[in-house]
GROMACS .gro file of N, CA, C and O in nm:
model
  332
    1UNK      N    1   0.600  -1.886  -0.627
    1UNK     CA    2   0.549  -1.809  -0.488
    1UNK      C    3   0.485  -1.955  -0.373
    1UNK      O    4   0.501  -1.925  -0.243
    2UNK      N    5   0.454  -2.052  -0.429
    2UNK     CA    6   0.437  -2.177  -0.340
    2UNK      C    7   0.579  -2.178  -0.248
    2UNK      O    8   0.570  -2.192  -0.148
    3UNK      N    9   0.740  -2.148  -0.277
    3UNK     CA   10   0.801  -2.142  -0.210
    3UNK      C   11   0.872  -2.081  -0.030
    3UNK      O   12   0.839  -2.068  -0.018
    4UNK      N   13   0.825  -1.985  -0.165
    4UNK     CA   14   0.758  -1.886  -0.061
    4UNK      C   15   0.655  -1.841   0.042
    4UNK      O   16   0.720  -1.808   0.104
    5UNK      N   17   0.572  -1.933   0.014
    5UNK     CA   18   0.453  -1.881   0.057
    5UNK      C   19   0.480  -2.008   0.173
    5UNK      O   20   0.470  -1.956   0.307
    6UNK      N   21   0.548  -2.168   0.179
    6UNK     CA   22   0.600  -2.224   0.269
    6UNK      C   23   0.665  -2.185   0.370
    6UNK      O   24   0.741  -2.267   0.470
    7UNK      N   25   0.736  -2.095   0.281
    7UNK     CA   26   0.883  -1.993   0.382
    7UNK      C   27   0.814  -1.939   0.525
    7UNK      O   28   0.896  -1.874   0.657
    8UNK      N   29   0.696  -1.876   0.507
    8UNK     CA   30   0.619  -1.833   0.591
    8UNK      C   31   0.546  -1.836   0.743
    8UNK      O   32   0.517  -1.986   0.739
    9UNK      N   33   0.581  -1.838   0.832
    9UNK     CA   34   0.530  -1.967   0.979
    9UNK      C   35   0.357  -1.906   0.921
    9UNK      O   36   0.264  -1.841   0.819
   10UNK      N   37   0.283  -2.038   0.988
   10UNK     CA   38   0.154  -2.107   0.938
   10UNK      C   39   0.095  -1.973   0.951
   10UNK      O   40  -0.066  -1.976   0.880
   11UNK      N   41   0.135  -1.883   1.073
   11UNK     CA   42  -0.014  -1.838   1.093
   11UNK      C   43  -0.044  -1.704   1.007
   11UNK      O   44  -0.132  -1.569   0.955
   12UNK      N   45   0.021  -1.648   0.913
   12UNK     CA   46   0.051  -1.551   0.797
   12UNK      C   47   0.056  -1.640   0.702
   12UNK      O   48  -0.011  -1.532   0.590
   13UNK      N   49   0.060  -1.713   0.669
   13UNK     CA   50   0.058  -1.800   0.574
   13UNK      C   51  -0.085  -1.821   0.404
   13UNK      O   52  -0.055  -1.727   0.300
   14UNK      N   53  -0.216  -1.779   0.506
   14UNK     CA   54  -0.346  -1.725   0.394
   14UNK      C   55  -0.364  -1.551   0.358
   14UNK      O   56  -0.321  -1.612   0.215
   15UNK      N   57  -0.305  -1.536   0.445
   15UNK     CA   58  -0.286  -1.348   0.457
   15UNK      C   59  -0.204  -1.294   0.289
   15UNK      O   60  -0.209  -1.284   0.217
   16UNK      N   61  -0.008  -1.360   0.300
   16UNK     CA   62   0.027  -1.350   0.278
   16UNK      C   63   0.047  -1.413   0.075
   16UNK      O   64  -0.012  -1.289   0.006
   17UNK      N   65  -0.007  -1.491   0.097
   17UNK     CA   66  -0.043  -1.554  -0.027
   17UNK      C   67  -0.168  -1.456  -0.109
   17UNK      O   68  -0.123  -1.445  -0.191
   18UNK      N   69  -0.313  -1.432  -0.080
   18UNK     CA   70  -0.311  -1.390  -0.084
   18UNK      C   71  -0.343  -1.282  -0.154
   18UNK      O   72  -0.325  -1.190  -0.308
   19UNK      N   73  -0.210  -1.169  -0.075
   19UNK     CA   74  -0.172  -1.027  -0.042
   19UNK      C   75  -0.086  -1.080  -0.264
   19UNK      O   76  -0.036  -0.967  -0.352
   20UNK      N   77  -0.005  -1.133  -0.249
   20UNK     CA   78   0.156  -1.151  -0.327
   20UNK      C   79   0.056  -1.222  -0.470
   20UNK      O   80   0.098  -1.158  -0.595
   21UNK      N   81  -0.158  -1.296  -0.409
   21UNK     CA   82  -0.116  -1.303  -0.566
   21UNK      C   83  -0.181  -1.236  -0.598
   21UNK      O   84  -0.103  -1.219  -0.753
   22UNK      N   85  -0.199  -1.151  -0.553
   22UNK     CA   86  -0.281  -0.992  -0.644
   22UNK      C   87  -0.162  -0.903  -0.634
   22UNK      O   88  -0.216  -0.909  -0.816
   23UNK      N   89  -0.018  -0.935  -0.615
   23UNK     CA   90   0.033  -0.835  -0.674
   23UNK      C   91   0.080  -0.920  -0.846
   23UNK      O   92   0.077  -0.845  -0.878
   24UNK      N   93   0.081  -0.986  -0.828
   24UNK     CA   94   0.176  -1.136  -0.887
   24UNK      C   95   0.036  -1.102  -1.084
   24UNK      O   96   0.104  -1.039  -1.186
   25UNK      N   97  -0.105  -1.070  -0.983
   25UNK     CA   98  -0.196  -1.115  -1.113
   25UNK      C   99  -0.169  -0.978  -1.157
   25UNK      O  100  -0.226  -0.991  -1.287
   26UNK      N  101  -0.104  -0.828  -1.133
   26UNK     CA  102  -0.207  -0.755  -1.120
   26UNK      C  103  -0.059  -0.740  -1.219
   26UNK      O  104  -0.072  -0.577  -1.331
   27UNK      N  105   0.107  -0.731  -1.197
   27UNK     CA  106   0.151  -0.736  -1.281
   27UNK      C  107   0.224  -0.763  -1.397
   27UNK      O  108   0.207  -0.685  -1.497
   28UNK      N  109   0.121  -0.942  -1.381
   28UNK     CA  110   0.131  -1.019  -1.495
   28UNK      C  111   0.247  -1.110  -1.452
   28UNK      O  112   0.304  -1.103  -1.405
   29UNK      N  113   0.155  -1.207  -1.458
   29UNK     CA  114   0.216  -1.339  -1.386
   29UNK      C  115   0.345  -1.417  -1.457
   29UNK      O  116   0.471  -1.491  -1.415
   30UNK      N  117   0.374  -1.340  -1.585
   30UNK     CA  118   0.482  -1.385  -1.671
   30UNK      C  119   0.608  -1.354  -1.683
   30UNK      O  120   0.754  -1.329  -1.744
   31UNK      N  121   0.560  -1.181  -1.587
   31UNK     CA  122   0.630  -1.105  -1.581
   31UNK      C  123   0.841  -1.191  -1.492
   31UNK      O  124   0.762  -1.228  -1.374
   32UNK      N  125   0.891  -1.163  -1.619
   32UNK     CA  126   1.010  -1.185  -1.437
   32UNK      C  127   1.163  -1.082  -1.346
   32UNK      O  128   1.070  -0.931  -1.405
   33UNK      N  129   1.146  -1.135  -1.321
   33UNK     CA  130   1.158  -1.005  -1.164
   33UNK      C  131   1.210  -0.888  -1.250
   33UNK      O  132   1.240  -0.736  -1.235
   34UNK      N  133   1.331  -0.904  -1.324
   34UNK     CA  134   1.448  -0.847  -1.411
   34UNK      C  135   1.347  -0.685  -1.493
   34UNK      O  136   1.434  -0.629  -1.518
   35UNK      N  137   1.247  -0.801  -1.571
   35UNK     CA  138   1.160  -0.685  -1.594
   35UNK      C  139   1.085  -0.651  -1.575
   35UNK      O  140   0.998  -0.498  -1.568
   36UNK      N  141   1.061  -0.633  -1.399
   36UNK     CA  142   0.932  -0.538  -1.278
   36UNK      C  143   1.053  -0.421  -1.251
   36UNK      O  144   1.137  -0.362  -1.215
   37UNK      N  145   0.992  -0.255  -1.329
   37UNK     CA  146   1.036  -0.191  -1.303
   37UNK      C  147   0.969  -0.077  -1.174
   37UNK      O  148   0.879  -0.138  -1.203
   38UNK      N  149   1.071   0.014  -1.153
   38UNK     CA  150   0.927   0.119  -1.013
   38UNK      C  151   0.849   0.162  -1.055
   38UNK      O  152   0.704   0.113  -0.935
   39UNK      N  153   0.803   0.173  -1.157
   39UNK     CA  154   0.655   0.270  -1.197
   39UNK      C  155   0.569   0.154  -1.181
   39UNK      O  156   0.486   0.197  -1.159
   40UNK      N  157   0.625   0.035  -1.212
   40UNK     CA  158   0.454  -0.070  -1.211
   40UNK      C  159   0.515  -0.068  -1.131
   40UNK      O  160   0.288  -0.066  -1.077
   41UNK      N  161   0.511  -0.110  -0.979
   41UNK     CA  162   0.476  -0.115  -0.834
   41UNK      C  163   0.427  -0.010  -0.796
   41UNK      O  164   0.333  -0.013  -0.680
   42UNK      N  165   0.462   0.124  -0.838
   42UNK     CA  166   0.402   0.211  -0.795
   42UNK      C  167   0.244   0.282  -0.880
   42UNK      O  168   0.158   0.304  -0.723
   43UNK      N  169   0.279   0.145  -1.007
   43UNK     CA  170   0.097   0.165  -1.027
   43UNK      C  171   0.031   0.120  -0.919
   43UNK      O  172  -0.109   0.126  -0.886
   44UNK      N  173   0.111  -0.050  -0.895
   44UNK     CA  174   0.035  -0.077  -0.743
   44UNK      C  175  -0.043  -0.028  -0.704
   44UNK      O  176  -0.191  -0.017  -0.635
   45UNK      N  177   0.095   0.028  -0.622
   45UNK     CA  178   0.082   0.142  -0.510
   45UNK      C  179  -0.024   0.226  -0.475
   45UNK      O  180  -0.111   0.209  -0.383
   46UNK      N  181  -0.051   0.294  -0.590
   46UNK     CA  182  -0.163   0.392  -0.699
   46UNK      C  183  -0.324   0.240  -0.635
   46UNK      O  184  -0.436   0.361  -0.589
   47UNK      N  185  -0.275   0.189  -0.718
   47UNK     CA  186  -0.383   0.068  -0.719
   47UNK      C  187  -0.516   0.101  -0.572
   47UNK      O  188  -0.618   0.039  -0.567
   48UNK      N  189  -0.368   0.036  -0.555
   48UNK     CA  190  -0.419  -0.085  -0.371
   48UNK      C  191  -0.495   0.059  -0.264
   48UNK      O  192  -0.580   0.028  -0.176
   49UNK      N  193  -0.376   0.195  -0.299
   49UNK     CA  194  -0.497   0.289  -0.253
   49UNK      C  195  -0.557   0.363  -0.278
   49UNK      O  196  -0.670   0.356  -0.145
   50UNK      N  197  -0.663   0.390  -0.366
   50UNK     CA  198  -0.784   0.384  -0.371
   50UNK      C  199  -0.866   0.273  -0.339
   50UNK      O  200  -1.018   0.307  -0.343
   51UNK      N  201  -0.781   0.145  -0.328
   51UNK     CA  202  -0.962   0.013  -0.308
   51UNK      C  203  -0.947   0.006  -0.168
   51UNK      O  204  -1.050  -0.067  -0.095
   52UNK      N  205  -0.828   0.076  -0.051
   52UNK     CA  206  -0.803   0.003   0.057
   52UNK      C  207  -0.743   0.143   0.164
   52UNK      O  208  -0.736   0.163   0.103
   53UNK      N  209  -0.806   0.129   0.294
   53UNK     CA  210  -0.761   0.235   0.367
   53UNK      C  211  -0.595   0.236   0.364
   53UNK      O  212  -0.543   0.125   0.385
   54UNK      N  213  -0.524   0.398   0.419
   54UNK     CA  214  -0.388   0.378   0.458
   54UNK      C  215  -0.331   0.189   0.529
   54UNK      O  216  -0.213   0.148   0.436
   55UNK      N  217  -0.379   0.224   0.634
   55UNK     CA  218  -0.277   0.083   0.681
   55UNK      C  219  -0.268  -0.012   0.615
   55UNK      O  220  -0.214  -0.120   0.602
   56UNK      N  221  -0.418  -0.070   0.613
   56UNK     CA  222  -0.344  -0.161   0.526
   56UNK      C  223  -0.365  -0.180   0.395
   56UNK      O  224  -0.257  -0.283   0.302
   57UNK      N  225  -0.346  -0.065   0.265
   57UNK     CA  226  -0.186  -0.092   0.221
   57UNK      C  227  -0.100  -0.045   0.225
   57UNK      O  228   0.016  -0.117   0.234
   58UNK      N  229  -0.028   0.035   0.334
   58UNK     CA  230   0.163  -0.007   0.402
   58UNK      C  231   0.115  -0.166   0.415
   58UNK      O  232   0.298  -0.206   0.428
   59UNK      N  233   0.047  -0.230   0.462
   59UNK     CA  234   0.049  -0.344   0.481
   59UNK      C  235   0.144  -0.458   0.365
   59UNK      O  236   0.121  -0.574   0.360
   60UNK      N  237   0.038  -0.404   0.291
   60UNK     CA  238  -0.026  -0.519   0.183
   60UNK      C  239   0.194  -0.476   0.099
   60UNK      O  240   0.271  -0.505   0.048
   61UNK      N  241   0.190  -0.324   0.096
   61UNK     CA  242   0.273  -0.254   0.031
   61UNK      C  243   0.430  -0.320   0.131
   61UNK      O  244   0.568  -0.421  -0.004
   62UNK      N  245   0.453  -0.351   0.267
   62UNK     CA  246   0.523  -0.445   0.363
   62UNK      C  247   0.526  -0.544   0.284
   62UNK      O  248   0.654  -0.592   0.218
   63UNK      N  249   0.388  -0.614   0.206
   63UNK     CA  250   0.461  -0.772   0.224
   63UNK      C  251   0.482  -0.797   0.067
   63UNK      O  252   0.565  -0.847  -0.005
   64UNK      N  253   0.442  -0.729   0.023
   64UNK     CA  254   0.495  -0.695  -0.137
   64UNK      C  255   0.686  -0.689  -0.147
   64UNK      O  256   0.725  -0.771  -0.280
   65UNK      N  257   0.703  -0.605  -0.049
   65UNK     CA  258   0.878  -0.564  -0.067
   65UNK      C  259   0.973  -0.700  -0.030
   65UNK      O  260   1.050  -0.720  -0.085
   66UNK      N  261   0.838  -0.751   0.130
   66UNK     CA  262   0.995  -0.841   0.135
   66UNK      C  263   0.932  -0.972  -0.013
   66UNK      O  264   1.058  -1.046   0.042
   67UNK      N  265   0.852  -0.988  -0.043
   67UNK     CA  266   0.820  -1.094  -0.138
   67UNK      C  267   0.899  -1.063  -0.292
   67UNK      O  268   0.977  -1.155  -0.331
   68UNK      N  269   0.897  -0.946  -0.288
   68UNK     CA  270   1.041  -0.902  -0.342
   68UNK      C  271   1.209  -0.880  -0.399
   68UNK      O  272   1.259  -0.974  -0.399
   69UNK      N  273   1.232  -0.918  -0.232
   69UNK     CA  274   1.339  -0.934  -0.184
   69UNK      C  275   1.377  -1.096  -0.175
   69UNK      O  276   1.513  -1.133  -0.203
   70UNK      N  277   1.289  -1.141  -0.103
   70UNK     CA  278   1.320  -1.294  -0.113
   70UNK      C  279   1.370  -1.310  -0.265
   70UNK      O  280   1.433  -1.393  -0.321
   71UNK      N  281   1.283  -1.270  -0.418
   71UNK     CA  282   1.337  -1.314  -0.544
   71UNK      C  283   1.429  -1.284  -0.534
   71UNK      O  284   1.456  -1.372  -0.609
   72UNK      N  285   1.409  -1.200  -0.486
   72UNK     CA  286   1.591  -1.147  -0.610
   72UNK      C  287   1.695  -1.271  -0.519
   72UNK      O  288   1.838  -1.232  -0.596
   73UNK      N  289   1.728  -1.218  -0.386
   73UNK     CA  290   1.793  -1.383  -0.305
   73UNK      C  291   1.743  -1.507  -0.377
   73UNK      O  292   1.884  -1.563  -0.433
   74UNK      N  293   1.650  -1.526  -0.372
   74UNK     CA  294   1.666  -1.656  -0.432
   74UNK      C  295   1.675  -1.676  -0.616
   74UNK      O  296   1.744  -1.789  -0.694
   75UNK      N  297   1.739  -1.580  -0.682
   75UNK     CA  298   1.807  -1.593  -0.871
   75UNK      C  299   1.972  -1.653  -0.822
   75UNK      O  300   1.892  -1.741  -0.876
   76UNK      N  301   1.956  -1.653  -0.684
   76UNK     CA  302   2.099  -1.756  -0.683
   76UNK      C  303   2.095  -1.872  -0.599
   76UNK      O  304   2.176  -1.967  -0.588
   77UNK      N  305   2.012  -1.891  -0.499
   77UNK     CA  306   1.949  -1.949  -0.449
   77UNK      C  307   1.828  -2.099  -0.414
   77UNK      O  308   1.888  -2.120  -0.341
   78UNK      N  309   1.805  -2.024  -0.560
   78UNK     CA  310   1.644  -2.045  -0.509
   78UNK      C  311   1.640  -2.254  -0.531
   78UNK      O  312   1.589  -2.311  -0.413
   79UNK      N  313   1.786  -2.285  -0.532
   79UNK     CA  314   1.758  -2.466  -0.579
   79UNK      C  315   1.789  -2.469  -0.412
   79UNK      O  316   1.718  -2.643  -0.351
   80UNK      N  317   1.852  -2.451  -0.342
   80UNK     CA  318   1.836  -2.441  -0.170
   80UNK      C  319   1.744  -2.484  -0.149
   80UNK      O  320   1.713  -2.551  -0.011
   81UNK      N  321   1.753  -2.355  -0.109
   81UNK     CA  322   1.650  -2.293  -0.017
   81UNK      C  323   1.484  -2.345  -0.026
   81UNK      O  324   1.409  -2.353   0.047
   82UNK      N  325   1.426  -2.429  -0.190
   82UNK     CA  326   1.277  -2.503  -0.204
   82UNK      C  327   1.280  -2.623  -0.228
   82UNK      O  328   1.202  -2.666  -0.270
   83UNK      N  329   1.371  -2.726  -0.156
   83UNK     CA  330   1.339  -2.812  -0.167
   83UNK      C  331   1.314  -2.884  -0.051
   83UNK      O  332   1.252  -2.816   0.026
   0.00000   0.00000   0.00000
């Protein structure tokens, strides 16, 4: 999470960190990327949809998608990008 947040523009860091932290807490802090299944992301989507407006939900899900894409790429490149 720290590595991802450091790569974001300064003005986005706090918001993105809060969104990603909420997602990680919901999915499980000790879960690996390989163990996250699409239904779990769908459950998270339904949960946040029930708590907030549609525009906020779409923004949060876009943030989660970017984070998951980042993790997928980092499986092979983590040591180089997080220095």
